[in-house]
């Protein structure tokens, strides 16, 4: 795999999944009553027709807080080059009649070179409260560079990516009756600030692995605001995703994008009623 392809895929995985994971990127809520157990799914990530990674998403609600989780790891040839292990945890609380407010967000990222832990607090102006390299395995690439700082104006009145996607799921559901076909969400993840401009296509039925799903179809377009490395900015500006979310759980069922050198598709595999980091031993942050 050439260096440019490695850069494309590494960047695609980090931003693509985190924003929708869909996370990419698209964690959303059921009705207010507490859930008896976590709700979630396992997924496979396909890039250019090859199985590139595994993904798990989970959500657990209570009367006062919503906890979300996500794990990603590369597999096969992609794992040989990238060795990506990623977990994200978010906490939010109800706000107003149908709103959400971010409380905290944590990511743990591990690749061939280092393991990094980042925690962000949200209270008026979002700010990293812990940002350290946990362990170093090898010297980073010569062309590795830090993200530009995000000015304070792009960290006010923002949410973590998981909460933003929760609101996107709610807005998509409400659009089926309200007719509001367009909305925007703004996120800050401790490194980057960005908008997602979402258009609601409407209800549709899709088939994955011979199983039918009733979904809400969305088109989501990413608009970088601050914190993106200049050499990769053109990849993210206007990157478009086709997303299907489950009409009952509002969790993603399928995510597709042609914006990253090769077609990327994330398909659901099966439900998982555990926290995301327990949905499969291969999804652990620390590799064997």
PDB file of C-alpha atoms in Angstrom:
ATOM      1  CA  UNK A   1       0.000   0.000   0.000  1.00  0.00           C
ATOM      2  CA  UNK A   2       1.484   3.370  -0.994  1.00  0.00           C
ATOM      3  CA  UNK A   3       2.078   6.132   1.560  1.00  0.00           C
ATOM      4  CA  UNK A   4      -0.663   8.315   0.117  1.00  0.00           C
ATOM      5  CA  UNK A   5      -3.190   5.483   0.419  1.00  0.00           C
ATOM      6  CA  UNK A   6      -2.103   4.892   4.017  1.00  0.00           C
ATOM      7  CA  UNK A   7      -2.676   8.588   4.783  1.00  0.00           C
ATOM      8  CA  UNK A   8      -6.072   8.514   3.053  1.00  0.00           C
ATOM      9  CA  UNK A   9      -7.236   5.480   4.982  1.00  0.00           C
ATOM     10  CA  UNK A  10      -5.821   6.570   8.333  1.00  0.00           C
ATOM     11  CA  UNK A  11      -7.523   9.952   8.057  1.00  0.00           C
ATOM     12  CA  UNK A  12     -10.723   8.442   6.678  1.00  0.00           C
ATOM     13  CA  UNK A  13     -11.049   5.990   9.570  1.00  0.00           C
ATOM     14  CA  UNK A  14     -10.496   8.591  12.285  1.00  0.00           C
ATOM     15  CA  UNK A  15     -12.849  11.249  10.957  1.00  0.00           C
ATOM     16  CA  UNK A  16     -15.287   9.148   8.983  1.00  0.00           C
ATOM     17  CA  UNK A  17     -16.186   6.785  11.787  1.00  0.00           C
ATOM     18  CA  UNK A  18     -16.039   9.366  14.559  1.00  0.00           C
ATOM     19  CA  UNK A  19     -18.389  11.732  12.814  1.00  0.00           C
ATOM     20  CA  UNK A  20     -20.973   9.104  12.072  1.00  0.00           C
ATOM     21  CA  UNK A  21     -20.336   6.566  14.291  1.00  0.00           C
ATOM     22  CA  UNK A  22     -20.996   7.266  12.394  1.00  0.00           C
ATOM     23  CA  UNK A  23     -20.580   7.185  13.773  1.00  0.00           C
ATOM     24  CA  UNK A  24     -20.062   7.467  11.935  1.00  0.00           C
ATOM     25  CA  UNK A  25     -20.944   8.176  13.281  1.00  0.00           C
ATOM     26  CA  UNK A  26     -25.013   8.594  14.366  1.00  0.00           C
ATOM     27  CA  UNK A  27     -25.694   7.637  17.971  1.00  0.00           C
ATOM     28  CA  UNK A  28     -29.239   8.603  18.919  1.00  0.00           C
ATOM     29  CA  UNK A  29     -31.856   8.215  21.645  1.00  0.00           C
ATOM     30  CA  UNK A  30     -35.046   6.320  22.158  1.00  0.00           C
ATOM     31  CA  UNK A  31     -37.892   7.817  24.190  1.00  0.00           C
ATOM     32  CA  UNK A  32     -37.083   9.150  27.707  1.00  0.00           C
ATOM     33  CA  UNK A  33     -37.760   6.004  29.825  1.00  0.00           C
ATOM     34  CA  UNK A  34     -34.602   4.223  30.946  1.00  0.00           C
ATOM     35  CA  UNK A  35     -33.418   1.174  29.025  1.00  0.00           C
ATOM     36  CA  UNK A  36     -32.928  -2.146  30.811  1.00  0.00           C
ATOM     37  CA  UNK A  37     -29.713  -2.882  28.906  1.00  0.00           C
ATOM     38  CA  UNK A  38     -27.428  -1.265  26.349  1.00  0.00           C
ATOM     39  CA  UNK A  39     -28.651  -1.081  22.772  1.00  0.00           C
ATOM     40  CA  UNK A  40     -26.110  -1.460  20.005  1.00  0.00           C
ATOM     41  CA  UNK A  41     -24.768  -3.152  16.890  1.00  0.00           C
ATOM     42  CA  UNK A  42     -21.654  -4.687  15.430  1.00  0.00           C
ATOM     43  CA  UNK A  43     -20.552  -3.545  11.968  1.00  0.00           C
ATOM     44  CA  UNK A  44     -17.953  -4.289   9.317  1.00  0.00           C
ATOM     45  CA  UNK A  45     -16.045  -1.543   7.507  1.00  0.00           C
ATOM     46  CA  UNK A  46     -15.384  -2.129   3.802  1.00  0.00           C
ATOM     47  CA  UNK A  47     -12.947   0.107   1.888  1.00  0.00           C
ATOM     48  CA  UNK A  48     -12.503  -0.357  -1.843  1.00  0.00           C
ATOM     49  CA  UNK A  49     -14.227  -3.746  -1.592  1.00  0.00           C
ATOM     50  CA  UNK A  50     -11.894  -5.067   1.130  1.00  0.00           C
ATOM     51  CA  UNK A  51     -12.745  -5.770   4.766  1.00  0.00           C
ATOM     52  CA  UNK A  52     -10.790  -2.967   6.434  1.00  0.00           C
ATOM     53  CA  UNK A  53     -12.093  -2.877   9.988  1.00  0.00           C
ATOM     54  CA  UNK A  54     -14.649  -3.768  12.656  1.00  0.00           C
ATOM     55  CA  UNK A  55     -16.883  -1.331  14.507  1.00  0.00           C
ATOM     56  CA  UNK A  56     -19.245  -1.511  17.486  1.00  0.00           C
ATOM     57  CA  UNK A  57     -21.663   1.129  18.789  1.00  0.00           C
ATOM     58  CA  UNK A  58     -23.715   1.058  21.986  1.00  0.00           C
ATOM     59  CA  UNK A  59     -25.981   3.384  23.956  1.00  0.00           C
ATOM     60  CA  UNK A  60     -27.336   3.148  27.495  1.00  0.00           C
ATOM     61  CA  UNK A  61     -29.989   5.540  28.796  1.00  0.00           C
ATOM     62  CA  UNK A  62     -31.150   6.501  32.252  1.00  0.00           C
ATOM     63  CA  UNK A  63     -33.473   9.197  33.514  1.00  0.00           C
ATOM     64  CA  UNK A  64     -30.584  11.627  34.064  1.00  0.00           C
ATOM     65  CA  UNK A  65     -27.798  10.644  31.677  1.00  0.00           C
ATOM     66  CA  UNK A  66     -27.065   9.018  28.336  1.00  0.00           C
ATOM     67  CA  UNK A  67     -23.864   7.010  27.924  1.00  0.00           C
ATOM     68  CA  UNK A  68     -22.598   6.117  24.461  1.00  0.00           C
ATOM     69  CA  UNK A  69     -19.655   4.035  23.352  1.00  0.00           C
ATOM     70  CA  UNK A  70     -17.856   3.101  20.165  1.00  0.00           C
ATOM     71  CA  UNK A  71     -14.883   0.909  19.262  1.00  0.00           C
ATOM     72  CA  UNK A  72     -12.983   0.514  15.997  1.00  0.00           C
ATOM     73  CA  UNK A  73     -10.111  -1.677  14.897  1.00  0.00           C
ATOM     74  CA  UNK A  74      -8.482  -2.355  11.566  1.00  0.00           C
ATOM     75  CA  UNK A  75      -8.160  -5.910  10.258  1.00  0.00           C
ATOM     76  CA  UNK A  76      -6.156  -7.823   7.644  1.00  0.00           C
ATOM     77  CA  UNK A  77      -3.777  -5.886   5.420  1.00  0.00           C
ATOM     78  CA  UNK A  78      -5.043  -2.584   6.813  1.00  0.00           C
ATOM     79  CA  UNK A  79      -4.154  -3.723  10.317  1.00  0.00           C
ATOM     80  CA  UNK A  80      -0.637  -4.580   9.172  1.00  0.00           C
ATOM     81  CA  UNK A  81      -0.062  -0.996   8.036  1.00  0.00           C
ATOM     82  CA  UNK A  82      -2.147   1.003  10.499  1.00  0.00           C
ATOM     83  CA  UNK A  83      -2.705  -1.060  13.671  1.00  0.00           C
ATOM     84  CA  UNK A  84      -5.600   1.224  14.569  1.00  0.00           C
ATOM     85  CA  UNK A  85      -7.419   0.704  17.871  1.00  0.00           C
ATOM     86  CA  UNK A  86      -9.909   3.389  18.820  1.00  0.00           C
ATOM     87  CA  UNK A  87     -12.520   3.797  21.550  1.00  0.00           C
ATOM     88  CA  UNK A  88     -14.823   6.723  22.268  1.00  0.00           C
ATOM     89  CA  UNK A  89     -17.082   7.289  25.251  1.00  0.00           C
ATOM     90  CA  UNK A  90     -19.563  10.113  25.599  1.00  0.00           C
ATOM     91  CA  UNK A  91     -21.909  11.322  28.317  1.00  0.00           C
ATOM     92  CA  UNK A  92     -24.783  13.747  27.850  1.00  0.00           C
ATOM     93  CA  UNK A  93     -27.896  14.781  29.733  1.00  0.00           C
ATOM     94  CA  UNK A  94     -31.406  15.839  28.711  1.00  0.00           C
ATOM     95  CA  UNK A  95     -31.873  19.567  28.114  1.00  0.00           C
ATOM     96  CA  UNK A  96     -35.240  21.196  27.562  1.00  0.00           C
ATOM     97  CA  UNK A  97     -38.147  19.317  26.052  1.00  0.00           C
ATOM     98  CA  UNK A  98     -36.215  17.336  23.451  1.00  0.00           C
ATOM     99  CA  UNK A  99     -32.629  18.565  23.616  1.00  0.00           C
ATOM    100  CA  UNK A 100     -29.317  17.189  24.824  1.00  0.00           C
ATOM    101  CA  UNK A 101     -26.281  18.751  26.478  1.00  0.00           C
ATOM    102  CA  UNK A 102     -22.765  17.274  26.348  1.00  0.00           C
ATOM    103  CA  UNK A 103     -21.069  16.593  29.683  1.00  0.00           C
ATOM    104  CA  UNK A 104     -17.894  14.749  28.743  1.00  0.00           C
ATOM    105  CA  UNK A 105     -16.163  12.927  25.924  1.00  0.00           C
ATOM    106  CA  UNK A 106     -13.136  10.619  25.972  1.00  0.00           C
ATOM    107  CA  UNK A 107     -11.151   8.953  23.204  1.00  0.00           C
ATOM    108  CA  UNK A 108      -8.323   6.450  23.360  1.00  0.00           C
ATOM    109  CA  UNK A 109      -6.375   6.056  20.140  1.00  0.00           C
ATOM    110  CA  UNK A 110      -3.624   3.556  19.393  1.00  0.00           C
ATOM    111  CA  UNK A 111      -1.684   3.000  16.170  1.00  0.00           C
ATOM    112  CA  UNK A 112       1.734   1.647  15.191  1.00  0.00           C
ATOM    113  CA  UNK A 113       3.512   4.565  16.842  1.00  0.00           C
ATOM    114  CA  UNK A 114       1.750   5.585  20.031  1.00  0.00           C
ATOM    115  CA  UNK A 115      -1.272   5.363  22.290  1.00  0.00           C
ATOM    116  CA  UNK A 116      -3.050   8.594  23.159  1.00  0.00           C
ATOM    117  CA  UNK A 117      -5.760   9.492  25.684  1.00  0.00           C
ATOM    118  CA  UNK A 118      -7.923  12.613  25.364  1.00  0.00           C
ATOM    119  CA  UNK A 119     -10.704  13.855  27.649  1.00  0.00           C
ATOM    120  CA  UNK A 120     -12.920  16.851  26.921  1.00  0.00           C
ATOM    121  CA  UNK A 121     -15.316  18.688  29.248  1.00  0.00           C
ATOM    122  CA  UNK A 122     -18.315  20.679  27.980  1.00  0.00           C
ATOM    123  CA  UNK A 123     -19.572  23.613  30.031  1.00  0.00           C
ATOM    124  CA  UNK A 124     -20.215  26.704  27.972  1.00  0.00           C
ATOM    125  CA  UNK A 125     -16.829  26.493  26.244  1.00  0.00           C
ATOM    126  CA  UNK A 126     -15.575  22.971  25.492  1.00  0.00           C
ATOM    127  CA  UNK A 127     -12.010  22.323  26.648  1.00  0.00           C
ATOM    128  CA  UNK A 128      -9.605  19.374  26.786  1.00  0.00           C
ATOM    129  CA  UNK A 129      -8.896  18.478  30.418  1.00  0.00           C
ATOM    130  CA  UNK A 130      -6.509  15.577  29.753  1.00  0.00           C
ATOM    131  CA  UNK A 131      -4.403  15.242  26.622  1.00  0.00           C
ATOM    132  CA  UNK A 132      -1.409  12.926  26.865  1.00  0.00           C
ATOM    133  CA  UNK A 133       0.483  10.188  25.056  1.00  0.00           C
ATOM    134  CA  UNK A 134       0.052   7.088  27.208  1.00  0.00           C
ATOM    135  CA  UNK A 135       2.715   5.001  25.508  1.00  0.00           C
ATOM    136  CA  UNK A 136       5.129   5.289  22.570  1.00  0.00           C
ATOM    137  CA  UNK A 137       6.014   2.279  20.416  1.00  0.00           C
ATOM    138  CA  UNK A 138       8.104   3.748  17.576  1.00  0.00           C
ATOM    139  CA  UNK A 139       9.119   7.138  16.130  1.00  0.00           C
ATOM    140  CA  UNK A 140       6.226   8.795  14.289  1.00  0.00           C
ATOM    141  CA  UNK A 141       6.420   9.393  10.517  1.00  0.00           C
ATOM    142  CA  UNK A 142       8.549  12.352   9.446  1.00  0.00           C
ATOM    143  CA  UNK A 143       5.530  14.089   7.939  1.00  0.00           C
ATOM    144  CA  UNK A 144       3.453  13.730  11.116  1.00  0.00           C
ATOM    145  CA  UNK A 145       2.307  17.135  12.374  1.00  0.00           C
ATOM    146  CA  UNK A 146      -0.046  18.384  15.114  1.00  0.00           C
ATOM    147  CA  UNK A 147      -3.501  19.681  14.349  1.00  0.00           C
ATOM    148  CA  UNK A 148      -3.830  23.482  14.295  1.00  0.00           C
ATOM    149  CA  UNK A 149      -5.379  24.891  17.499  1.00  0.00           C
ATOM    150  CA  UNK A 150      -9.127  25.493  17.546  1.00  0.00           C
ATOM    151  CA  UNK A 151      -9.992  29.110  18.477  1.00  0.00           C
ATOM    152  CA  UNK A 152     -12.336  29.694  21.394  1.00  0.00           C
ATOM    153  CA  UNK A 153     -15.173  30.899  19.157  1.00  0.00           C
ATOM    154  CA  UNK A 154     -15.392  27.412  17.609  1.00  0.00           C
ATOM    155  CA  UNK A 155     -15.593  25.735  21.031  1.00  0.00           C
ATOM    156  CA  UNK A 156     -18.634  27.605  22.341  1.00  0.00           C
ATOM    157  CA  UNK A 157     -22.153  26.151  22.200  1.00  0.00           C
ATOM    158  CA  UNK A 158     -20.861  22.907  20.701  1.00  0.00           C
ATOM    159  CA  UNK A 159     -21.380  19.232  21.499  1.00  0.00           C
ATOM    160  CA  UNK A 160     -19.289  16.107  21.382  1.00  0.00           C
ATOM    161  CA  UNK A 161     -19.662  14.021  18.190  1.00  0.00           C
ATOM    162  CA  UNK A 162     -21.812  11.337  19.811  1.00  0.00           C
ATOM    163  CA  UNK A 163     -24.307  13.825  21.225  1.00  0.00           C
ATOM    164  CA  UNK A 164     -24.407  15.730  17.930  1.00  0.00           C
ATOM    165  CA  UNK A 165     -25.268  12.529  16.134  1.00  0.00           C
ATOM    166  CA  UNK A 166     -27.924  11.741  18.734  1.00  0.00           C
ATOM    167  CA  UNK A 167     -29.616  15.030  17.930  1.00  0.00           C
ATOM    168  CA  UNK A 168     -29.258  14.302  14.217  1.00  0.00           C
ATOM    169  CA  UNK A 169     -31.096  11.023  14.739  1.00  0.00           C
ATOM    170  CA  UNK A 170     -33.891  12.751  16.642  1.00  0.00           C
ATOM    171  CA  UNK A 171     -34.198  15.480  14.024  1.00  0.00           C
ATOM    172  CA  UNK A 172     -34.356  12.879  11.255  1.00  0.00           C
ATOM    173  CA  UNK A 173     -37.157  11.035  13.053  1.00  0.00           C
ATOM    174  CA  UNK A 174     -39.069  14.264  13.662  1.00  0.00           C
ATOM    175  CA  UNK A 175     -38.696  15.241  10.001  1.00  0.00           C
ATOM    176  CA  UNK A 176     -40.965  12.366   8.991  1.00  0.00           C
ATOM    177  CA  UNK A 177     -43.888  14.242  10.525  1.00  0.00           C
ATOM    178  CA  UNK A 178     -42.725  17.871  10.615  1.00  0.00           C
ATOM    179  CA  UNK A 179     -41.500  18.049   7.035  1.00  0.00           C
ATOM    180  CA  UNK A 180     -38.254  19.741   8.118  1.00  0.00           C
ATOM    181  CA  UNK A 181     -35.884  18.218   5.580  1.00  0.00           C
ATOM    182  CA  UNK A 182     -32.647  20.050   6.468  1.00  0.00           C
ATOM    183  CA  UNK A 183     -30.708  20.724   9.676  1.00  0.00           C
ATOM    184  CA  UNK A 184     -27.141  21.330  10.886  1.00  0.00           C
ATOM    185  CA  UNK A 185     -25.178  20.062  13.896  1.00  0.00           C
ATOM    186  CA  UNK A 186     -21.853  21.414  15.203  1.00  0.00           C
ATOM    187  CA  UNK A 187     -19.234  19.295  16.994  1.00  0.00           C
ATOM    188  CA  UNK A 188     -15.921  19.694  18.776  1.00  0.00           C
ATOM    189  CA  UNK A 189     -13.989  16.525  19.619  1.00  0.00           C
ATOM    190  CA  UNK A 190     -10.938  17.997  21.351  1.00  0.00           C
ATOM    191  CA  UNK A 191      -9.012  18.320  18.101  1.00  0.00           C
ATOM    192  CA  UNK A 192     -11.369  19.603  15.412  1.00  0.00           C
ATOM    193  CA  UNK A 193     -14.548  21.625  15.051  1.00  0.00           C
ATOM    194  CA  UNK A 194     -16.917  20.952  12.175  1.00  0.00           C
ATOM    195  CA  UNK A 195     -20.514  21.085  10.974  1.00  0.00           C
ATOM    196  CA  UNK A 196     -22.600  18.319   9.504  1.00  0.00           C
ATOM    197  CA  UNK A 197     -25.272  19.583   7.118  1.00  0.00           C
ATOM    198  CA  UNK A 198     -27.973  16.917   6.888  1.00  0.00           C
ATOM    199  CA  UNK A 199     -30.759  16.449   4.374  1.00  0.00           C
ATOM    200  CA  UNK A 200     -33.509  13.957   5.234  1.00  0.00           C
ATOM    201  CA  UNK A 201     -34.351  11.801   2.203  1.00  0.00           C
ATOM    202  CA  UNK A 202     -37.200   9.972   3.918  1.00  0.00           C
ATOM    203  CA  UNK A 203     -38.267   6.441   4.886  1.00  0.00           C
ATOM    204  CA  UNK A 204     -36.943   3.511   2.890  1.00  0.00           C
ATOM    205  CA  UNK A 205     -36.431  -0.226   3.186  1.00  0.00           C
ATOM    206  CA  UNK A 206     -32.980  -1.749   2.643  1.00  0.00           C
ATOM    207  CA  UNK A 207     -31.613  -5.285   2.612  1.00  0.00           C
ATOM    208  CA  UNK A 208     -28.322  -6.271   4.289  1.00  0.00           C
ATOM    209  CA  UNK A 209     -27.236  -9.908   4.554  1.00  0.00           C
ATOM    210  CA  UNK A 210     -30.713 -11.065   3.525  1.00  0.00           C
ATOM    211  CA  UNK A 211     -32.343  -9.107   6.334  1.00  0.00           C
ATOM    212  CA  UNK A 212     -34.790  -6.239   5.738  1.00  0.00           C
ATOM    213  CA  UNK A 213     -34.491  -2.958   7.661  1.00  0.00           C
ATOM    214  CA  UNK A 214     -36.914  -0.025   7.825  1.00  0.00           C
ATOM    215  CA  UNK A 215     -34.710   3.049   7.828  1.00  0.00           C
ATOM    216  CA  UNK A 216     -34.631   6.823   7.485  1.00  0.00           C
ATOM    217  CA  UNK A 217     -32.356   7.846   4.642  1.00  0.00           C
ATOM    218  CA  UNK A 218     -30.023  10.831   5.144  1.00  0.00           C
ATOM    219  CA  UNK A 219     -27.401  12.686   3.152  1.00  0.00           C
ATOM    220  CA  UNK A 220     -24.743  14.251   5.407  1.00  0.00           C
ATOM    221  CA  UNK A 221     -22.088  16.724   4.236  1.00  0.00           C
ATOM    222  CA  UNK A 222     -19.077  17.617   6.404  1.00  0.00           C
ATOM    223  CA  UNK A 223     -17.978  21.265   6.657  1.00  0.00           C
ATOM    224  CA  UNK A 224     -14.642  21.779   8.490  1.00  0.00           C
ATOM    225  CA  UNK A 225     -14.484  24.813  10.786  1.00  0.00           C
ATOM    226  CA  UNK A 226     -11.095  24.622  12.554  1.00  0.00           C
ATOM    227  CA  UNK A 227      -8.379  22.209  13.670  1.00  0.00           C
ATOM    228  CA  UNK A 228      -7.893  20.316  10.386  1.00  0.00           C
ATOM    229  CA  UNK A 229      -4.410  19.738   9.025  1.00  0.00           C
ATOM    230  CA  UNK A 230      -4.041  21.865   5.872  1.00  0.00           C
ATOM    231  CA  UNK A 231      -2.699  19.001   3.759  1.00  0.00           C
ATOM    232  CA  UNK A 232      -5.831  16.946   4.419  1.00  0.00           C
ATOM    233  CA  UNK A 233      -8.399  19.746   4.421  1.00  0.00           C
ATOM    234  CA  UNK A 234      -9.436  19.088   0.814  1.00  0.00           C
ATOM    235  CA  UNK A 235     -10.414  15.535   1.768  1.00  0.00           C
ATOM    236  CA  UNK A 236     -12.930  16.683   4.360  1.00  0.00           C
ATOM    237  CA  UNK A 237     -14.333  19.821   2.783  1.00  0.00           C
ATOM    238  CA  UNK A 238     -17.710  18.803   1.395  1.00  0.00           C
ATOM    239  CA  UNK A 239     -17.215  15.075   2.067  1.00  0.00           C
ATOM    240  CA  UNK A 240     -20.616  13.454   1.584  1.00  0.00           C
ATOM    241  CA  UNK A 241     -22.124  10.413   3.296  1.00  0.00           C
ATOM    242  CA  UNK A 242     -25.262   8.428   2.562  1.00  0.00           C
ATOM    243  CA  UNK A 243     -26.655   7.154   5.858  1.00  0.00           C
ATOM    244  CA  UNK A 244     -29.529   4.845   6.790  1.00  0.00           C
ATOM    245  CA  UNK A 245     -30.605   4.866  10.441  1.00  0.00           C
ATOM    246  CA  UNK A 246     -32.945   2.363  12.025  1.00  0.00           C
ATOM    247  CA  UNK A 247     -36.413   3.863  12.505  1.00  0.00           C
ATOM    248  CA  UNK A 248     -36.817   2.286  15.963  1.00  0.00           C
ATOM    249  CA  UNK A 249     -33.423   2.680  17.662  1.00  0.00           C
ATOM    250  CA  UNK A 250     -32.124   5.555  15.472  1.00  0.00           C
ATOM    251  CA  UNK A 251     -28.762   3.784  15.339  1.00  0.00           C
ATOM    252  CA  UNK A 252     -26.969   3.524  11.977  1.00  0.00           C
ATOM    253  CA  UNK A 253     -27.664   0.522   9.782  1.00  0.00           C
ATOM    254  CA  UNK A 254     -25.584   1.478   6.758  1.00  0.00           C
ATOM    255  CA  UNK A 255     -23.141   4.301   5.947  1.00  0.00           C
ATOM    256  CA  UNK A 256     -21.644   4.856   2.503  1.00  0.00           C
ATOM    257  CA  UNK A 257     -19.226   7.412   1.064  1.00  0.00           C
ATOM    258  CA  UNK A 258     -17.350   7.875  -2.208  1.00  0.00           C
ATOM    259  CA  UNK A 259     -15.345  10.829  -0.858  1.00  0.00           C
ATOM    260  CA  UNK A 260     -12.157   9.040   0.226  1.00  0.00           C
ATOM    261  CA  UNK A 261     -10.098   7.626  -2.664  1.00  0.00           C
ATOM    262  CA  UNK A 262     -12.218   4.449  -2.671  1.00  0.00           C
ATOM    263  CA  UNK A 263     -15.818   3.653  -1.774  1.00  0.00           C
ATOM    264  CA  UNK A 264     -16.288   3.137   1.947  1.00  0.00           C
ATOM    265  CA  UNK A 265     -19.270   1.148   3.225  1.00  0.00           C
ATOM    266  CA  UNK A 266     -20.166   0.349   6.839  1.00  0.00           C
ATOM    267  CA  UNK A 267     -22.830  -2.352   7.163  1.00  0.00           C
ATOM    268  CA  UNK A 268     -24.527  -3.670  10.266  1.00  0.00           C
ATOM    269  CA  UNK A 269     -23.780  -7.313  11.125  1.00  0.00           C
ATOM    270  CA  UNK A 270     -25.836  -8.077  14.221  1.00  0.00           C
ATOM    271  CA  UNK A 271     -27.260  -6.537  17.416  1.00  0.00           C
ATOM    272  CA  UNK A 272     -25.108  -6.362  20.533  1.00  0.00           C
ATOM    273  CA  UNK A 273     -26.746  -5.720  23.907  1.00  0.00           C
ATOM    274  CA  UNK A 274     -23.517  -4.951  25.763  1.00  0.00           C
ATOM    275  CA  UNK A 275     -21.256  -1.909  26.091  1.00  0.00           C
ATOM    276  CA  UNK A 276     -19.359  -1.384  22.839  1.00  0.00           C
ATOM    277  CA  UNK A 277     -16.000  -2.455  24.296  1.00  0.00           C
ATOM    278  CA  UNK A 278     -17.540  -5.856  25.125  1.00  0.00           C
ATOM    279  CA  UNK A 279     -19.169  -6.493  21.752  1.00  0.00           C
ATOM    280  CA  UNK A 280     -16.241  -8.581  20.570  1.00  0.00           C
ATOM    281  CA  UNK A 281     -12.766  -9.415  21.927  1.00  0.00           C
ATOM    282  CA  UNK A 282     -11.191  -8.216  18.684  1.00  0.00           C
ATOM    283  CA  UNK A 283     -12.473  -4.712  19.377  1.00  0.00           C
ATOM    284  CA  UNK A 284     -10.324  -4.122  22.480  1.00  0.00           C
ATOM    285  CA  UNK A 285      -8.166  -0.995  22.452  1.00  0.00           C
ATOM    286  CA  UNK A 286      -5.019  -2.872  23.432  1.00  0.00           C
ATOM    287  CA  UNK A 287      -4.031  -5.280  20.705  1.00  0.00           C
ATOM    288  CA  UNK A 288      -2.881  -8.773  21.355  1.00  0.00           C
TER     289      UNK A 288
END
